Coordinates of C-alpha atoms in Angstrom, one line a residue:
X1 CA -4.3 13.6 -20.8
X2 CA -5.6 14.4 -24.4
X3 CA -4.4 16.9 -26.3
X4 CA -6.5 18.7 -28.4
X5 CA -6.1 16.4 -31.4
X6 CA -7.8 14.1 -29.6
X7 CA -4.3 11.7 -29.3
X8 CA -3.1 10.4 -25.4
X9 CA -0.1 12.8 -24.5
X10 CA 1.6 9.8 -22.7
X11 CA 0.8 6.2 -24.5
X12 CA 3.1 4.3 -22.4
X13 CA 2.3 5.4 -19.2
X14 CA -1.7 5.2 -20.6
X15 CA -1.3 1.5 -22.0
X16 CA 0.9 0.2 -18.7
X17 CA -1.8 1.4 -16.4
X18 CA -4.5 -0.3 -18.4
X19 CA -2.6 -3.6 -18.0
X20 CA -3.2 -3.0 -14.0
X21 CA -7.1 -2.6 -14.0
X22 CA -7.8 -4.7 -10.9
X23 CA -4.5 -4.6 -8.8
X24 CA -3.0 -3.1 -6.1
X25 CA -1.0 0.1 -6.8
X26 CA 0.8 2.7 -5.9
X27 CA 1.0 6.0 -7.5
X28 CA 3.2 9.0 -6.8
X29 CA 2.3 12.4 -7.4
X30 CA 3.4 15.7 -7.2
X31 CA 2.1 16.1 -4.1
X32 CA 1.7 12.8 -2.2
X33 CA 1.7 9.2 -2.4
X34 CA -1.4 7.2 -2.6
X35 CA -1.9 3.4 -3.1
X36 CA -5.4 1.7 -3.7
X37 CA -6.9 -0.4 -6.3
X38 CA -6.8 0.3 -10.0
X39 CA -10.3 0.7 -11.0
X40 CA -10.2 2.2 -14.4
X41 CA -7.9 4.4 -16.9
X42 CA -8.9 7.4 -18.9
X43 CA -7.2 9.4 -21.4
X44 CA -6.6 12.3 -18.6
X45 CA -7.2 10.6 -15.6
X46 CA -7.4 6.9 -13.6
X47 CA -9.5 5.7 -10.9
X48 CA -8.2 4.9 -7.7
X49 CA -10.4 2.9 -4.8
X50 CA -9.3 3.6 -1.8
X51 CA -11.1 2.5 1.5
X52 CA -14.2 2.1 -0.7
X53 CA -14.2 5.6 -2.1
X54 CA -12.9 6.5 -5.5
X55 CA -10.4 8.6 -6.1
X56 CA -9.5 10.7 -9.6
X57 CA -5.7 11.4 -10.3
X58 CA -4.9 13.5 -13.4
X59 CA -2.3 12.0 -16.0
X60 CA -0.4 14.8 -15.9
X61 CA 0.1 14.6 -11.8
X62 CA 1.9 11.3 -11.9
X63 CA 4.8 11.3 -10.8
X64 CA 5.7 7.0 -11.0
X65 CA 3.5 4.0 -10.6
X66 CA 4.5 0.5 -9.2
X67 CA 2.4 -2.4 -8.5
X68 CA 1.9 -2.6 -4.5
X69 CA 3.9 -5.2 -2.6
X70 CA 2.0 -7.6 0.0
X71 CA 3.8 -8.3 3.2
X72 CA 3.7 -11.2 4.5

């Protein structure tokens, strides 16, 4: 999210999520959970693929993020 002097309202969460481009995560919200591949990270919003079809979550909405767990 970018406030209107053009700074990110959240760094931490902003630079974290830029160092999982490419994985496997899962992202709360405020309304549901969703998991999917990290595609790409905006100043208000990141890029979730999910069964092939990409999926915009607002900054603002998340809730947590984790890396997703493989079973085995």
């Amino acid at each position: 999210m970018v406030t209107q002097g053009g700074s990110i309202s959240n760094p931490y969460l902003y630079e974290t999520l830029n160092m999982m481009i490419g994985q496997a995560i899962v992202v709360q919200t405020e309304k549901n959970i969703q998991q999917g591949k990290l595609i790409s990270v905006l100043p208000d919003n990141i890029i979730v693929e999910i069964s092939r079809t990409p999926l915009f979550i607002r900054m603002k909405e998340i809730v947590w993020v984790t890396l997703a767990t493989r079973k085995k």
